[in-house]
Structure formats: structure tokens, C-alpha cells
Coordinates of C-alpha atoms in Angstrom, one line a residue:
M349 CA 21.4 -14.4 11.5
F350 CA 21.2 -10.6 10.4
A351 CA 19.9 -9.3 7.2
D352 CA 20.0 -5.7 6.4
S353 CA 18.0 -6.3 2.5
A354 CA 15.7 -9.0 1.0
K355 CA 13.5 -9.0 -1.9
I356 CA 9.8 -9.8 -1.8
F357 CA 6.9 -9.6 -3.8
I358 CA 3.7 -8.1 -2.8
K359 CA 0.2 -7.8 -4.0
S360 CA -2.8 -6.1 -2.7
G361 CA -6.6 -7.4 -3.0
K362 CA -8.7 -7.4 -6.0
G363 CA -11.9 -5.9 -5.8
G364 CA -15.0 -7.7 -5.6
D365 CA -17.0 -7.7 -8.7
G366 CA -20.7 -6.5 -8.7
H367 CA -23.7 -8.6 -8.8
V368 CA -26.3 -9.3 -11.5
S369 CA -29.8 -10.3 -9.8
F370 CA -33.3 -9.3 -9.6
R371 CA -36.0 -8.6 -7.0
R372 CA -38.2 -11.8 -7.0
E373 CA -40.8 -11.7 -4.2
M374 CA -44.4 -12.8 -4.3
Y375 CA -46.9 -9.6 -5.3
V376 CA -43.8 -8.0 -6.6
A377 CA -44.5 -8.1 -10.2
N378 CA -41.4 -7.2 -12.6
G379 CA -38.9 -6.6 -9.7
G380 CA -36.0 -4.3 -10.8
P381 CA -32.5 -5.2 -10.6
D382 CA -30.9 -5.4 -6.9
G383 CA -27.6 -6.6 -7.4
G384 CA -24.9 -5.2 -4.8
D385 CA -21.7 -3.8 -5.3
G386 CA -18.5 -5.6 -4.4
G387 CA -16.3 -5.1 -1.5
K388 CA -13.1 -3.3 -1.8
G389 CA -9.7 -5.6 -2.2
G390 CA -7.3 -5.5 1.1
D391 CA -4.3 -2.7 0.8
I392 CA -0.6 -3.6 1.6
I393 CA 0.2 -1.3 4.2
F394 CA 4.2 -1.2 5.9
E395 CA 4.4 -0.4 9.5
V396 CA 7.3 0.3 12.1
D397 CA 7.8 -2.0 14.6
K398 CA 10.5 -1.0 16.9
G399 CA 10.9 -4.0 18.2
L400 CA 12.6 -5.3 15.1
N401 CA 16.2 -4.5 14.3
T402 CA 16.9 -7.1 11.1
L403 CA 15.0 -8.1 7.6
T404 CA 15.8 -11.7 8.5
D405 CA 12.2 -12.9 8.2
F406 CA 11.7 -11.4 4.6
R407 CA 14.4 -14.1 3.5
H408 CA 12.2 -16.9 4.4
V409 CA 8.6 -15.3 3.2
R410 CA 9.1 -13.6 0.1
K411 CA 5.2 -13.3 -1.1
Y412 CA 2.9 -10.9 0.6
Q413 CA -0.8 -10.5 -0.8
A414 CA -3.8 -9.0 0.6
E415 CA -7.3 -10.4 1.1
P416 CA -9.5 -9.8 -2.2
G417 CA -13.1 -8.4 -1.8
E418 CA -15.9 -10.1 -1.7
E419 CA -18.7 -10.4 -4.8
G420 CA -21.8 -8.2 -4.0
G421 CA -25.4 -10.3 -3.4
K422 CA -28.5 -10.1 -4.2
R423 CA -31.0 -7.7 -2.5
N424 CA -28.5 -4.9 -2.5
R425 CA -25.9 -6.8 0.0
H426 CA -22.5 -5.2 -0.1
G427 CA -19.5 -7.8 -0.6
A428 CA -17.0 -7.7 2.7
N429 CA -14.2 -5.4 2.1
G430 CA -11.0 -7.6 2.0
K431 CA -8.8 -7.6 5.3
D432 CA -5.4 -5.2 4.6
L433 CA -1.9 -7.1 5.1
V434 CA -0.1 -5.2 7.3
I435 CA 3.8 -5.9 7.0
K436 CA 5.9 -5.5 9.9
V437 CA 9.5 -3.7 9.1
P438 CA 12.6 -2.1 11.2
E439 CA 12.8 1.4 11.8
G440 CA 15.1 3.1 9.2
T441 CA 13.8 0.3 6.6
V442 CA 13.5 2.1 3.0
I443 CA 10.9 0.6 0.6
K444 CA 12.3 0.5 -3.5
E445 CA 10.7 -0.3 -6.7
A446 CA 13.1 -3.8 -7.4
E447 CA 13.5 -2.5 -11.4
S448 CA 14.4 1.0 -11.2
G449 CA 15.8 0.9 -7.4
K450 CA 13.5 4.1 -6.8
V451 CA 12.4 4.8 -3.6
I452 CA 8.7 4.2 -2.8
A453 CA 9.1 5.0 1.3
D454 CA 11.4 5.3 3.5
M455 CA 9.9 4.2 7.2
S456 CA 11.6 6.7 9.6
G457 CA 11.1 9.6 11.0
D458 CA 7.1 10.5 11.2
N459 CA 6.8 7.7 8.6
M460 CA 5.7 5.0 10.7
R461 CA 2.8 3.4 8.7
E462 CA 2.2 3.6 5.3
V463 CA -0.2 2.0 2.2
I464 CA 2.0 1.2 -0.3
L465 CA -0.5 -0.9 -2.8
K466 CA -4.3 0.1 -2.6
G467 CA -6.5 -2.7 -2.9
G468 CA -8.8 -2.9 -6.0
R469 CA -12.2 -0.8 -6.0
G470 CA -15.2 -2.9 -5.8
G471 CA -17.4 -3.3 -8.7
K472 CA -20.9 -1.6 -9.1
G473 CA -23.9 -4.0 -9.0
N474 CA -26.5 -4.4 -11.8
Q475 CA -29.0 -1.9 -9.9
H476 CA -26.7 1.4 -10.8
Y477 CA -27.4 0.2 -14.5
A478 CA -31.2 0.9 -15.0
T479 CA -32.6 3.7 -17.0
A480 CA -35.5 4.5 -18.4
T481 CA -34.6 2.4 -21.7
M482 CA -33.0 -0.3 -20.1
Q483 CA -34.7 -1.7 -16.9
V484 CA -33.4 -5.2 -17.0
P485 CA -29.6 -4.3 -16.9
K486 CA -27.7 -7.6 -16.9
Y487 CA -24.3 -6.0 -16.7
A488 CA -22.3 -5.5 -13.5
Q489 CA -19.1 -3.7 -13.0
P490 CA -16.5 -6.4 -12.5
G491 CA -14.1 -5.4 -9.3
Q492 CA -10.8 -3.2 -9.9
E493 CA -7.6 -5.7 -10.5
A494 CA -5.2 -5.9 -7.6
Q495 CA -1.8 -4.0 -8.1
E496 CA 1.3 -6.1 -7.5
L497 CA 4.9 -5.1 -7.4
W498 CA 8.3 -6.6 -6.7
V499 CA 10.0 -4.3 -4.1
T500 CA 13.5 -4.3 -2.1
L501 CA 13.7 -3.6 1.4
E502 CA 17.2 -2.0 2.4
L503 CA 17.8 -1.6 6.3
K504 CA 19.3 1.8 6.9
V505 CA 20.3 2.3 10.6
I506 CA 19.4 5.6 11.9
A507 CA 22.7 6.8 14.3
D508 CA 23.8 10.2 14.6
V509 CA 27.7 9.6 14.3
G510 CA 29.0 6.4 12.5
L511 CA 32.2 4.4 12.8
L512 CA 34.5 3.9 10.1
G513 CA 37.7 1.8 9.7
Y514 CA 39.2 -1.2 8.5
P515 CA 38.5 -4.9 10.3
N516 CA 40.0 -5.1 13.3
V517 CA 41.3 -1.4 14.4
G518 CA 39.5 -1.5 17.4
K519 CA 35.7 -0.2 16.7
S520 CA 33.8 -2.3 18.2
T521 CA 36.1 -2.3 21.6
F522 CA 35.6 1.7 21.6
L523 CA 31.7 1.5 21.1
S524 CA 31.2 -0.9 24.4
R525 CA 33.3 1.2 26.2
V526 CA 31.6 4.4 25.1
S527 CA 27.9 3.2 25.0
N528 CA 25.6 0.8 26.3
A529 CA 26.2 -1.4 23.4
R530 CA 27.8 -4.7 23.6
P531 CA 29.0 -5.9 20.2
K532 CA 31.2 -9.1 19.8
I533 CA 35.2 -8.7 20.4
A534 CA 37.6 -11.2 18.7
N535 CA 40.7 -10.8 17.0
Y536 CA 40.0 -11.5 13.6
H537 CA 38.8 -9.7 10.3
F538 CA 35.2 -9.4 9.9
T539 CA 34.4 -10.1 13.5
T540 CA 31.1 -7.3 13.2
I541 CA 29.0 -8.7 10.3
H542 CA 26.2 -6.2 11.2
P543 CA 26.3 -2.6 12.9
N544 CA 25.8 -2.2 16.4
L545 CA 24.1 0.5 17.7
G546 CA 24.7 2.1 21.2
V547 CA 23.4 5.4 23.1
V548 CA 26.7 7.5 24.1
D549 CA 25.6 9.1 27.8
L550 CA 26.9 12.6 28.0
P551 CA 25.9 15.3 30.6
D552 CA 22.9 17.6 30.6
G553 CA 21.3 15.1 28.3
R554 CA 23.5 15.5 25.6
G555 CA 24.0 12.3 24.3
F556 CA 23.9 11.2 20.9
V557 CA 23.6 7.3 18.9
I558 CA 26.4 5.7 17.5
A559 CA 26.6 3.0 15.1
D560 CA 29.5 0.9 14.7
I561 CA 29.4 0.3 10.5
P562 CA 31.3 -3.2 9.7
G563 CA 34.7 -3.0 8.9
L564 CA 35.3 -1.9 4.6
I565 CA 37.9 -3.2 2.3
E566 CA 39.4 -1.9 -0.7
G567 CA 36.6 -2.1 -3.2
A568 CA 34.0 -1.8 -1.2
A569 CA 32.3 0.6 -3.1
E570 CA 32.0 -1.7 -6.3
G571 CA 30.9 -4.4 -4.0
V572 CA 33.7 -6.4 -3.0
G573 CA 33.3 -8.3 0.2
L574 CA 30.2 -6.8 1.7
G575 CA 30.8 -3.3 0.7
H576 CA 27.7 -2.2 -0.5
A577 CA 25.9 -4.1 2.6
F578 CA 28.3 -1.9 4.9
L579 CA 28.1 1.8 3.2
R580 CA 24.5 1.6 3.2
H581 CA 24.5 2.2 6.8
I582 CA 26.1 5.4 7.1
E583 CA 23.9 7.4 4.8
R584 CA 21.7 8.7 7.8
T585 CA 24.8 9.2 9.8
R586 CA 25.5 13.3 10.4
V587 CA 29.5 12.8 11.7
L588 CA 32.0 10.2 11.0
I589 CA 34.3 8.8 13.4
H590 CA 37.5 7.2 11.5
V591 CA 39.2 4.8 13.9
V592 CA 42.6 3.4 12.6
D593 CA 45.1 1.4 14.0
A594 CA 47.8 4.1 14.7
A595 CA 50.3 1.7 16.0
S596 CA 50.3 -0.4 13.1
V597 CA 49.4 -3.7 14.7
E598 CA 49.1 -5.6 11.9
G599 CA 51.6 -3.8 9.7
R600 CA 49.3 -1.5 7.5
D601 CA 50.1 2.0 7.1
P602 CA 47.4 4.2 9.0
V603 CA 47.8 7.0 6.7
E604 CA 47.1 4.6 3.6
D605 CA 43.9 3.0 5.5
I606 CA 42.3 6.2 6.1
R607 CA 42.8 7.7 2.8
K608 CA 41.4 4.2 1.3
I609 CA 38.0 4.2 3.4
N610 CA 37.5 7.7 2.3
A611 CA 38.2 6.7 -1.3
E612 CA 35.5 4.3 -0.6
L613 CA 33.0 6.5 0.6
F614 CA 33.8 9.3 -2.2
S615 CA 32.8 6.1 -4.7
Y616 CA 30.0 4.9 -3.2
D617 CA 28.5 8.3 -2.6
E618 CA 30.3 11.7 -2.8
N619 CA 27.8 13.2 -0.1
L620 CA 29.5 10.6 2.2
A621 CA 32.7 11.9 1.8
L622 CA 31.9 15.5 2.6
L623 CA 30.4 14.4 5.9
P624 CA 32.3 15.6 9.1
Q625 CA 34.9 13.4 9.8
V626 CA 37.3 13.2 13.1
I627 CA 40.0 10.3 13.4
A628 CA 40.3 8.3 16.2
A629 CA 43.9 7.1 16.2
N630 CA 43.5 4.2 18.4
K631 CA 45.9 1.5 20.2
L632 CA 48.2 3.9 21.2
D633 CA 48.5 1.7 24.8
T634 CA 50.5 -0.8 22.6
L635 CA 53.8 1.8 21.9
T636 CA 55.9 3.5 24.0
D637 CA 55.4 6.9 24.6
D638 CA 57.6 8.2 21.9
E639 CA 56.8 5.9 19.6
A640 CA 53.1 6.8 20.0
E641 CA 54.0 10.2 19.3
I642 CA 56.1 9.6 16.4
A643 CA 53.0 7.8 14.9
I644 CA 50.8 10.5 15.9
Q645 CA 52.4 13.2 14.2
L646 CA 52.4 11.2 10.9
I647 CA 48.5 11.3 11.1
K648 CA 48.6 14.4 11.8
E649 CA 50.7 16.1 9.2
A650 CA 48.7 14.2 6.5
F651 CA 45.1 15.0 7.5
E652 CA 45.1 18.3 9.7
P653 CA 45.7 20.7 6.7
E654 CA 42.9 18.9 5.1
G655 CA 40.9 20.1 8.0
Y656 CA 40.4 16.6 9.8
E657 CA 41.0 16.8 13.6
V658 CA 43.0 13.9 15.2
Y659 CA 42.6 12.5 18.7
P660 CA 44.7 10.0 20.1
I661 CA 42.8 7.3 22.1
S662 CA 43.3 3.8 23.5
A663 CA 39.7 2.0 23.2
A664 CA 41.5 -0.8 25.5
T665 CA 42.6 1.6 28.1
G666 CA 39.9 4.4 27.6
A667 CA 42.6 7.2 27.1
G668 CA 41.3 9.9 25.0
I669 CA 38.1 8.5 24.5
K670 CA 36.4 11.6 26.8
E671 CA 38.1 14.3 24.7
L672 CA 37.2 12.6 21.3
L673 CA 33.5 12.4 22.4
Y674 CA 32.7 15.9 23.4
A675 CA 34.5 16.9 20.4
V676 CA 32.2 15.3 18.3
R677 CA 29.1 16.6 20.5
E678 CA 30.2 19.9 19.5
L679 CA 30.1 19.1 15.8
L680 CA 26.9 17.7 16.1
D681 CA 25.8 20.8 17.9
S682 CA 27.4 23.1 15.2
I683 CA 25.5 20.8 12.2
D684 CA 21.8 20.5 11.0
D685 CA 20.1 18.0 12.9
T686 CA 17.5 17.6 10.3
P687 CA 17.2 13.7 10.2
V688 CA 17.8 12.0 6.6
I689 CA 14.9 10.7 4.8
F690 CA 14.8 9.3 1.7
E691 CA 12.4 11.3 -0.6
R692 CA 10.4 9.0 -2.7
E693 CA 10.6 8.8 -6.4
Y694 CA 8.1 6.0 -6.9
F695 CA 4.3 6.4 -6.9
P696 CA 2.6 2.7 -7.1
N697 CA -0.8 4.4 -6.3
E698 CA -0.8 7.3 -8.5
F699 CA -2.7 6.5 -12.2
Q700 CA -0.2 5.8 -14.8
D701 CA -1.9 5.8 -18.6
N702 CA -1.5 3.0 -20.6
P703 CA -2.8 4.3 -24.6
E704 CA -2.7 0.5 -25.3
E705 CA -5.7 -0.3 -23.4
P706 CA -8.8 -0.3 -25.1
Y707 CA -12.2 1.7 -24.4
T708 CA -15.4 2.3 -25.9
V709 CA -17.5 5.8 -26.5
E710 CA -21.4 4.9 -27.5
K711 CA -24.7 6.7 -27.5
I712 CA -26.7 4.1 -25.9
G713 CA -30.3 6.6 -26.1
E714 CA -31.7 9.6 -26.9
G715 CA -29.3 12.0 -25.1
V716 CA -26.9 9.4 -23.4
Y717 CA -23.6 8.1 -23.7
S718 CA -21.4 5.9 -22.2
L719 CA -17.5 5.1 -21.6
E720 CA -16.2 2.0 -20.9
G721 CA -13.1 -0.1 -21.1
P722 CA -10.1 -1.2 -19.2
R723 CA -8.6 2.0 -19.7
I724 CA -11.4 4.1 -18.5
D725 CA -11.8 1.5 -15.6
R726 CA -8.5 1.8 -14.7
M727 CA -8.5 5.6 -14.7
L728 CA -11.2 5.6 -12.6
G729 CA -9.8 3.5 -9.9
Y730 CA -7.2 6.3 -9.1
T731 CA -9.1 9.2 -9.3
N732 CA -11.5 11.0 -6.6
L733 CA -14.4 12.2 -8.3
D734 CA -15.8 13.8 -5.4
S735 CA -13.0 16.2 -4.9
E736 CA -12.2 19.1 -7.2
K737 CA -8.9 18.4 -8.0
G738 CA -9.8 14.9 -9.0
F739 CA -12.5 15.5 -10.8
M740 CA -10.3 18.3 -13.1
F741 CA -7.9 15.3 -13.4
F742 CA -10.4 13.3 -15.3
Q743 CA -11.7 16.1 -17.4
N744 CA -8.1 16.4 -18.4
F745 CA -7.8 12.8 -19.0
L746 CA -10.8 12.8 -21.5
K747 CA -9.4 16.0 -22.9
N748 CA -5.9 14.8 -23.5
N749 CA -6.9 11.9 -24.9
G750 CA -9.5 12.4 -27.5
I751 CA -12.2 11.3 -26.0
L752 CA -14.3 14.3 -25.8
D753 CA -13.8 14.5 -29.6
E754 CA -15.3 11.4 -30.2
L755 CA -18.1 12.5 -28.1
E756 CA -18.8 15.2 -30.3
A757 CA -18.2 13.5 -33.3
L758 CA -21.6 11.2 -31.8
G759 CA -23.5 14.3 -31.9
I760 CA -23.5 15.0 -27.9
Q761 CA -24.9 18.2 -27.2
D762 CA -24.9 20.2 -24.1
G763 CA -27.3 18.9 -21.1
D764 CA -26.9 15.4 -22.4
T765 CA -25.8 12.4 -19.8
V766 CA -22.4 10.7 -20.0
K767 CA -22.5 7.3 -18.0
I768 CA -19.2 5.8 -17.1
Y769 CA -19.3 2.5 -14.5
G770 CA -22.2 3.9 -12.0
H771 CA -21.5 7.7 -12.5
E772 CA -23.5 9.7 -14.3
F773 CA -22.4 13.5 -15.6
D774 CA -24.4 16.4 -17.6
Y775 CA -22.0 17.0 -20.6
Y776 CA -21.1 21.3 -21.3
K777 CA -18.9 22.3 -23.9

């Protein structure tokens, strides 16, 4: 079964807790703290597997969780890091935050591997909390909590050219004739229920990738039938070939068919309606020469004034197809060939402050102060204090949230020490 969308739950690994222990050896009096740090939790990583072309597996397994970090041990033993969980997806998969629909990552182009959720930082062992006034610390830092998220996966095929048209107008036959694709072909509606990709080979290496987008029906943009599932696959294409039953084999008006499909494009995404489009007037082999001439003239009169080129073809016999393919190649050469990549809109690994989370600011000794609490701990988990940018972010966080004011209210002076979960900083106003 083909699947081009899925909703799954992902969760990174929790950081291992820091350990509380004290050195206890013969001939060593009053051994100091030797609790080790906890290990880092595993990351959730998405990776492109070019051997995949469907999201079917995600219909059966919906929850994915990386390993937690191991707790630290005595004798300064560092807990083992949790294993990362690598989730394989087809190229072209777009990962979105489920509730907002915002893009987290587009697994295409150069983006073949991306960390979506980072594992929790391991907690510091009690060896980090010894001071001149507190030589027997009985506290260790807990590991940072895991991140979790519901995400939707959408497979948007990567092709230069998309084939549009009502069901049973001959798109699959056309694709099988011009490319290496071998779609199933039968004489009933919705024969194609998922996109078929094929490579069109032209001389001088000027070929292109073409996708047979499943047949649309009126109301597709509102989700009628399989509308949205179909329309998402043309969002990356650069040129559209609109295949129409010019012979009206099923009694439909080809001019009305084209207008209805284009209206669906416009309703779904105005940018899709603006893509370069050529019309392939198909099934002319079923008409006499005079009938074919009249049918083509009607379509040309309706659409050539609007800038559409009309190409008479027969997918069954191959007539007119060569001219159409070269025209499409010329169109592709004339427009920007930058691949369509969906920009990131949601950043799960960036710190998002929650003012509701508590924290404490305390004086713990002469000239020594401490900051603790879930809000502080979470902020540190998203901040690289070793980088200038990270340190500035940290300083601005303390300033903008009034934490520096609270330190000053407790009497902090230049040169005093601020302790934050194993980090020590000298205070200067």
C-alpha cells in the first residue's frame, strides 16, 4: 500500500541523573564527593533513504523514542550516553509540527540527515558542588528532560514536470511512452492512486524527471476525493503538462475540464496556478482528421490567448509527443532551476522560555550566590555557554527576566561568584 502522509509521536532520550557518592577507601580519611555525571539522552534523527518511496511503515509504527542517558556512578564514573534513534524516510519528506502545521525540516536537496529533537543533557554529579563552605554536597543535578513532539510527515515528490488532468485522460499511458516508468494502466477512474515518477531521456543529456500526479476531481482543493493528497505532489514541480481528453471520449468538455483543474490549483495554492503550463490534447487517434482539427481549434481558441501552448498528441500511438517534450525542455531551460525547498518555520531545539516555571536566587555563602530551578535548568540545556553568542544569550536571559536585579537586591558585588548547576561565573555590573 502506498502512503504519502503519516502522523507520528517522537521523543528524545532523557539525560541521565548526576550521582551522589563519596570516596570511601582505606587510609583515605573524609573522602570527598566523587559522584559522576549522567550520560546524554539520545537524539531523534531523520535520515533520507533513497531506497524508500512511501511512508507506509509509519502507518504501522507511530511512536518513536530514543534511549535515555545512564545515571552517573561513584568514583567519578560518567553514565553512558543513550543511543540516538535514526528514522529513515523517503527523499522529499517534509516534517511538520502536527498542531500548527509549521515546517520543521524538508528532507530533500542537500538536507539528507537532520537532528529533529536533541536528547537531554546529563546531570552533573555531586563532585561539582563542593565548596570551601560545603565540602559534603548531597545534591546532584538531575538529567534534563526529554523533548517530545507529534509530527506529520508529508511526502512531496521531487520532479521537474508534473502531469495534470482528470482521471482516465491518458496520463499513465503518456508517462509509460515517454519515460522508464511502468505505471498500471486500465480504463477506469482513479487507476493511479499515487504518483509515478519517470525519467525522460533526451539527446545531449537534457532529460528531466516527470511525475504522473493522480487524477483530480472538482473540489479537490477542499479535500474532496483524495484532493490534498494529490495536490501536495505538484508543489515542487517547475512545469506542468495538462493532459486533456480532446476527443471527449467520456462525453466531457475538454475546455471545461482544463478550467476546473486550474481552478483547483488556484484554490489550493495560487503559486501553483502560476507555474508554466502546456496543454497536451490527447486521444486524437480516436477521431477523424477533420474532427481532430475542430477539437484542437476549440482548445486553442480558449487557451492560447491566455498564454498556454496547445500540443495535439496521441499517447497511444506516440503522435506529437516528441514536439511536446522538446517544448517542455525549452521551458525548463528558460526558468530558474533552483529546487523547491520548504523553509523551516518551527524550531523544536531552540529555547522557548516559560515564565510559569519556577527558579530560585539565593545567597549561599560570603560572596557566593546560586541560581537554580526548572526554568534555569531548561535554559542552560539550550545554551552553549562556551560560545560568545551563547553566553550573550545567557546574559540577556538573566537581564530581561529580572534575575540580575534579584541578585543585586541580595547584595551581590563586583567579583562575587554566581553558581549555576556546576558552572561558576564572576559577577561584574
